[in-house]
Amino acid sequence: MSGTQALDIKNKEFMLVGGLLLIVAALMAFFPYMSSGDSEVDWISLPLVGFPIIVSCILLAFASQESRSRKEVIAVPIRLFTLAASLIPLAISTSLFFDWLIAVDWNLGYNEYALEKEYIWIETIGVSWHVGMDGLSFPMVWLTTFLIPVTIVTTWNEKDGATYHPLLLMMGGALIGVFVALDLFLFYVFWELTLIPMFFLILKWGGKDRRYASQKFFIYTFAASVIMLLGLITLYFLQPEGSGPRYGTVTNRTFDMRVLFTNALAANEGDGVFLGKDMQNILFAMLMLGFLVKLPAVPFHTWLPDAHVQAPTGGSMLLAGVMLKMGAYGMLRLPVALFPDALIFYQDIIMAIGLISLVWGAIVCLGQTNLKRMVAYSSVSHMGIILLGIASMQPIGYAAALFMMFAHGIISPMLFAVCGAFKHHYHSMEIGAMRGMAKWSPYLAVYMMFAWMASLGLPLLAGFVAELMLMIAYWHTYGWWILLPGFVLAITAAYYLWSMQRTIFEGGDEGQPPESLNGETPPDITTSENIGMIILAFFTILFGIFPFIALDMMGQWTHELFLTVFEGGGI
Amino acid sequence: MKPEECNEIGMNCTEAFSTEFWTAISPELVMVIGLVALFIIPNLGNSKFRIPLTKLKIPWFLGGKRFAITGSPAIPGMLATATIFATLGMMAIDIIDGSVKTTTITSGDSILFKIDAFSRFFEILFLVAVLLASMATLDRIPAHTFKGKKSMDEMYDNRRQADLYILLLTTAIGMCLVALAQDLFVLFVGLELASLSTYILVAFHKESKSGAESGVKYFIVGSVASGIGLYGLSLMYLEFGTLQLSALRDAWSGTSTLGIIALGLVLVGFGFKVSAAPFHFAAPDAYAGANSPVAGVLATASKAMGMIGLIRVLVVITLPDSSGTLSEESAIWLYAIATLSVITMTWGNIAALGSTNPKRMLAYSSVAHAGYMLAALSAVGAWRWGEIDAPVDYAQAIVAAVLFHLFVLVAFKLGAFLVLGMLEMEGGASRLSALSGLARRDPLIGTAMFIFMLALAGVPPLAGFMSKFLVIAGIVSTSVGTVWVDGSVSFSDLHWVWWLALAMFLNSAISVFYYLRIGVVMFLDIPEEGRRKPLPYGASIRMAIWICLVATVILGLSSDTLIDMCYRAAESLDWD
C-alpha cells in the first residue's frame, strides 16, 4: 500500500518537474531561431550556456519551496532531470566535434572562431554577448560538458540531491560561459559567476571546516580577479576610439576580444610594442595575478587545499577538473596572446613560479597524511607544469600545456572520485587508516591504482603524453635545468606509490579495516561510483593511446599563435 | 532675471506663483496636497460646531468621534503610499522617454529652482526610496499585532501611524527641494526640512530602547554639521556676495582664502549627509537605532541628497573652469576629496568587518560606498589635468556613474534593510544570529538577502557590479585621458587618480568578508530559539523586497536604459 503511495507521489513530481522542463526546452529550442536575424542556429548561447543555468535555476527555485521531508521525495526526479539536462550539452558539443549536427570548420586561423555569435548587450559601454569557440576553448568546453554528467553520476547518492545536482549543472553552464566568452565583460561576468555555485557546494555539503574553506575560496579568488578586472578596464580605455554597433555610445570603445586581438596584433607587428613596454609589463602582471591565483601557483595556492579537503566529492571533481583550468585558459587567451613582449620579459619569472609550484607541491605531498589534501597538492604540482609549458616559448610546450589542461581535467576528477568514495565508505580521509583495501573493496583498489598511475604519468595514459611533450619543450629552452622537473616527477611517483602501498596493500592477510567503521565490514563502492569512474578511466586510456583526437586541434591553435602572434610580433 | 529676459536667452523661465509655475511643479504639489490630506483625513469625525448664542449646530467634521472608514489605522499609510506613487508616476512619464522639459523658476532676479533631467532623476530616486519604505512600514509599524487578537483600536496607535507618514512625506518634499534648488540657501532649507524629519523618524523606533537615544545622537551631531555648513554658506556669501549657483560659478576663484575656508565648511555639512569619514560617526548609531525601513531611507535617499550638495558645490561651482586658466588652486579640493575618499572607504570596510550587528554593518558598508562615490568625484576634479579642452564626456560619464550607483543603491541597500525589517517584525535584528537559518526558514527572503549582499559586494551580473564597474571605468578613463598617442603609453603617464580605482577594488575585496558572513549565517547556521517558524507574512513588505530584488537583477542584466537616463541627467548640469 505504502509502496504504491510513494510511487504516486513520485509520478506526480515527475510530471511536474518534467512539464516545467519541457516548457523550458521548447522555449530554448525556438529561441535561437527567433532572436538572430540570420538563419544560422546559435549552438552556443542557449544550448551550452543558457540551458544549464536556466534549468538549474528553475529546479533550485522549485526545490527550495518544498519542505524538508518532501525534498527527499523530489530528489529522485530532480536528479534524473538534471542528468538528462546535462547530457544535452554533452551531446551537442560532441556532435559539433564530429560534424554530426552541422559541418563546423575547426581549421581556424588565429583570432578566428567557429560558431561565432554576437548580440549587443549594453550599448552605452560597448558590451556584447559575443561567443565563439576555437582550438583553445573547444577542448575545455567539451571537457566541461563531459564532466558534468559524469560528476552527477559519480555522486548520485549525495544527500539533499534536490539542490546539490542542480548546483552542479549551474556550475557547468557558468564554466562553459567562461570558455566561450569573446567579450572581456562577458568573460569577467562568467568568471565570477562560477564562484557562487561552488561557494554553496562547499558551504552546504562540505566537511567540518566548510565555513572557513568556502569563504576563503570565495574571497581569495574574488580579490585576485578584481585586480584582473582593473587591468581589463585600463586595457579597455587604452584602445583607440571607434564607432559602430560594437562600440559604446558613451565611451566609444569596445570590450570585444576580437577587436582587441586585431588591435594588439597590428600594434605588435614587427618591432612595434602594443601600448609600449612599460604599460605591457604592468597590465601583463595585473592580468596574470588573477589567473595565477585561480590556477593556483605557489605562493597563491593556499586556498586550494582547504577548498578541496572541505568540498564534497562533486565539488572537488569540478574544481580540480575544470575550474583550475580557467586560470590556464585565461593566461593563454589574454596576457600571453596580447603582450608577447611582456611574456619575454617575465619568461624566467613564470618559469620560476612554475618550477616552485611543481617542486613545492610534490614535496608537500610527501608529508601529507590526508588523502584528499595530498591529491590537492598534486594538482598544484601539475598546474606548475602548465606554467613551465608557457615559459618554454616552444610550440610543443604550448601544446603540452593545453593537453595537460585536458588530461588533468579527466584524471583529477577520477582522483577526487576515488578520494570521495574512500571518505564515503570508510568515513576517514587518513592514508594510514585503512590497510589492505584490495582485499575488502577490489573495485576501489583498482580505480585508485589506475588513477594514481595516470596522475604520475604512466605511459599510454593521458597524463604521460603531456608530460613527455613538456619535457622536450623544456629541454629546448632551459637545457640541463630539466633535471629539476625530471626529479620532481620521480617524487610524484614516490608519493603516489607510497600512499598506494599504505592503503591498498599491507595489513597482512586480513587487511586492517579503518577504526571509524567500528568493526563493520568495509563495503565496496556503489554502482553509480563504479559507472562514473569507469567512464573516466576509459577516456584516460583513450586519450593516452590516441592523443591526437584532442591534440590536433590544440596543435593547430598553437601553430597559429606562434605563427601570427610570436613570429609576426618579431619574437 | 525677468521671465521675458530669461526667455530671450533661450531658457524656459517662469516667475514663482505664476500660472505656469503651478503646472511645472504639479508633481511636488501632489505631495503637498497629500500631506494636508494626511493631517485632515485621520481626524475626520462627527464633531459639530455650535454657533454661539444659538442652538444651531453645524457639522464641522474635524474631531469628535472618528468615522470608522477614515479613522482606520491603515488609512495614513495607504494615503502616503498612494500620494508618493502618484507623484512618481507624474515624474516618471516625462523622464523615461528623455524629454524632460527644462523649466527655470525665478523670483525677481534670482533663480530658485530648475526642473531638468538632473533634478527629476534625483526626485525619482528619493520618491522610490520613500515609496518602498512607506510600503514596507504598512505592515511593520504595529510590530506586535501579528500575534495577539486584540481589537483594532488597541492594536493600532492611530496618531502615531499618521505621524510616521507625515514625516516620511516631509522628508520626501525636503529632498525634492534639494534636488530642484538653484540657490545654495534654498538648497539648505530643503536639506534642513528633510534632516529634521529624519531626526524624528530615527527616534520613532519605540520598540527598542536605542531608538530615542540614537535619534538624539543623530540630531545633535547633525545639527552641529548643519550649523558648520551654514556658517560656511555665510562666509561664502561674504566673499562672493551671492549664493546663486550660476553667479557663484562665475565668481568662484580658487585663490581666495576665505572662499576655500567657506568651501571646506560647506563640505562638512554635506559630508555628514553622505556619511563620509570623519563625519560618519553618527551614522552607525542612527541606522542601528532607527527602524529598518527608515534606516534604509537614510542610507540611500539621504545619502543621495548629500551627494547632490557635493555635486552642486564641487562640480558645478568650483570645477576647474573653462576660462583657460587651469591652475592647481582651482582644483584645490581634488587632493582633499581624494584623501578623504580613501580614508572613508577603508575605514568603513574595516569597521564593518568587526561589527556583529547587521544594521551597523550595513551602516559601515554605506560609509564605504560614500568613499567610492567621493573617489569618483575626485576623478571629475582631475578631468582636465594636463589639457584644457579635454572632452566633457569623461566628466559627464563619471557623474553619470555616480548617479547610477546612487540609484541602484536604493534597490539593494534598501532591500537589505527591508529584510532586516521583516526580522524586526518578529523581534529585533540587531544581532547577526537573528539572521541565522533564514534561508531555511524562508528560502525566498534568504536568497533575496544573499543577492543583496552579493550586489553590495559587487559580484556580476548584479546591479551592484554594474555601478562599481561604471565608477571605476570613469576613474580609469579620466586617468588615461588622452595620453594614448601612437599606440604607446608609459604607466607613469597615467594620472594618479588611477590609484583610487585600485583602492576601490582592494576595498571591495575586503568588503566581501562581511557580506559573505551574512550569507554563511543564513545558509549554514541553525535558527535561534523561538525563531524556527517561517517569517511573519507581511504582504506589502514582501512586495517591496521583491521589487528591490527584481530591480537588483534587472538593472544588472540590462542597464542600458538607466545608464542613458543617468547620462542625460549628468549632461543637464552646467558644464560649459
Short mmCIF file of N, CA, C and O in Angstrom, two decimals, chain A residues 343-376:
data_model
loop_
_atom_site.label_atom_id
_atom_site.label_comp_id
_atom_site.label_asym_id
_atom_site.label_seq_id
_atom_site.Cartn_x
_atom_site.Cartn_y
_atom_site.Cartn_z
N LEU A 343 55.68 38.88 -22.15
CA LEU A 343 55.89 37.47 -21.86
C LEU A 343 57.38 37.15 -21.86
O LEU A 343 57.88 36.42 -20.98
N ILE A 344 58.10 37.70 -22.82
CA ILE A 344 59.55 37.50 -22.85
C ILE A 344 60.18 38.10 -21.59
O ILE A 344 61.05 37.50 -20.96
N PHE A 345 59.69 39.28 -21.23
CA PHE A 345 60.22 39.97 -20.06
C PHE A 345 60.05 39.12 -18.80
O PHE A 345 60.94 39.01 -17.97
N TYR A 346 58.87 38.49 -18.68
CA TYR A 346 58.57 37.72 -17.46
C TYR A 346 58.88 36.24 -17.60
O TYR A 346 58.60 35.47 -16.68
N GLN A 347 59.47 35.85 -18.75
CA GLN A 347 59.60 34.42 -19.03
C GLN A 347 60.23 33.63 -17.88
O GLN A 347 59.69 32.63 -17.41
N ASP A 348 61.36 34.15 -17.39
CA ASP A 348 62.08 33.41 -16.36
C ASP A 348 61.30 33.40 -15.04
O ASP A 348 61.36 32.43 -14.29
N ILE A 349 60.60 34.49 -14.79
CA ILE A 349 59.82 34.53 -13.55
C ILE A 349 58.69 33.50 -13.60
O ILE A 349 58.45 32.77 -12.63
N ILE A 350 58.03 33.42 -14.75
CA ILE A 350 56.96 32.43 -14.89
C ILE A 350 57.53 31.03 -14.73
O ILE A 350 56.98 30.17 -14.04
N MET A 351 58.71 30.82 -15.36
CA MET A 351 59.36 29.51 -15.24
C MET A 351 59.64 29.21 -13.78
O MET A 351 59.36 28.11 -13.29
N ALA A 352 60.14 30.23 -13.06
CA ALA A 352 60.48 30.01 -11.65
C ALA A 352 59.22 29.69 -10.85
O ALA A 352 59.21 28.75 -10.03
N ILE A 353 58.15 30.43 -11.10
CA ILE A 353 56.92 30.17 -10.35
C ILE A 353 56.42 28.76 -10.65
O ILE A 353 56.00 28.01 -9.75
N GLY A 354 56.47 28.38 -11.94
CA GLY A 354 56.03 27.05 -12.31
C GLY A 354 56.86 25.98 -11.65
O GLY A 354 56.34 25.00 -11.10
N LEU A 355 58.17 26.20 -11.65
CA LEU A 355 59.07 25.20 -11.06
C LEU A 355 58.84 25.09 -9.56
O LEU A 355 58.79 23.99 -9.00
N ILE A 356 58.67 26.26 -8.91
CA ILE A 356 58.43 26.24 -7.47
C ILE A 356 57.12 25.52 -7.17
O ILE A 356 57.03 24.71 -6.25
N SER A 357 56.08 25.79 -7.98
CA SER A 357 54.80 25.10 -7.76
C SER A 357 54.99 23.60 -7.89
O SER A 357 54.49 22.83 -7.08
N LEU A 358 55.72 23.23 -8.92
CA LEU A 358 55.94 21.81 -9.18
C LEU A 358 56.67 21.15 -8.01
O LEU A 358 56.22 20.14 -7.46
N VAL A 359 57.76 21.78 -7.61
CA VAL A 359 58.61 21.18 -6.56
C VAL A 359 57.89 21.24 -5.22
O VAL A 359 57.77 20.25 -4.50
N TRP A 360 57.38 22.42 -4.91
CA TRP A 360 56.75 22.61 -3.61
C TRP A 360 55.55 21.68 -3.45
O TRP A 360 55.38 21.02 -2.43
N GLY A 361 54.70 21.64 -4.51
CA GLY A 361 53.52 20.78 -4.45
C GLY A 361 53.92 19.34 -4.20
O GLY A 361 53.33 18.67 -3.34
N ALA A 362 54.94 18.88 -4.91
CA ALA A 362 55.35 17.48 -4.77
C ALA A 362 55.92 17.19 -3.41
O ALA A 362 55.62 16.17 -2.78
N ILE A 363 56.74 18.12 -2.90
CA ILE A 363 57.36 17.86 -1.60
C ILE A 363 56.32 17.86 -0.49
O ILE A 363 56.36 17.02 0.41
N VAL A 364 55.37 18.80 -0.58
CA VAL A 364 54.33 18.84 0.43
C VAL A 364 53.49 17.57 0.39
O VAL A 364 53.07 17.06 1.42
N CYS A 365 53.28 17.05 -0.81
CA CYS A 365 52.52 15.81 -0.94
C CYS A 365 53.13 14.68 -0.13
O CYS A 365 52.43 13.89 0.48
N LEU A 366 54.46 14.62 -0.16
CA LEU A 366 55.16 13.53 0.55
C LEU A 366 54.78 13.52 2.02
O LEU A 366 54.70 12.48 2.65
N GLY A 367 54.54 14.71 2.56
CA GLY A 367 54.30 14.79 4.00
C GLY A 367 52.85 14.70 4.40
O GLY A 367 52.53 14.77 5.57
N GLN A 368 51.95 14.55 3.43
CA GLN A 368 50.53 14.57 3.80
C GLN A 368 50.06 13.23 4.34
O GLN A 368 50.43 12.17 3.83
N THR A 369 49.20 13.28 5.34
CA THR A 369 48.56 12.06 5.81
C THR A 369 47.11 12.02 5.37
O THR A 369 46.46 10.99 5.47
N ASN A 370 46.60 13.17 4.89
CA ASN A 370 45.22 13.22 4.43
C ASN A 370 45.21 12.96 2.93
O ASN A 370 45.86 13.67 2.17
N LEU A 371 44.44 11.97 2.54
CA LEU A 371 44.44 11.53 1.15
C LEU A 371 44.05 12.66 0.20
O LEU A 371 44.69 12.91 -0.81
N LYS A 372 42.98 13.39 0.57
CA LYS A 372 42.46 14.40 -0.32
C LYS A 372 43.39 15.60 -0.40
O LYS A 372 43.56 16.21 -1.45
N ARG A 373 44.01 15.92 0.73
CA ARG A 373 44.95 17.03 0.74
C ARG A 373 46.15 16.71 -0.14
O ARG A 373 46.67 17.57 -0.86
N MET A 374 46.57 15.44 -0.10
CA MET A 374 47.68 15.03 -0.95
C MET A 374 47.32 15.21 -2.42
O MET A 374 48.09 15.77 -3.21
N VAL A 375 46.12 14.77 -2.78
CA VAL A 375 45.70 14.90 -4.17
C VAL A 375 45.59 16.38 -4.57
O VAL A 375 45.96 16.77 -5.67
N ALA A 376 45.12 17.20 -3.62
CA ALA A 376 45.00 18.63 -3.90
C ALA A 376 46.38 19.24 -4.19
O ALA A 376 46.54 20.00 -5.14
#
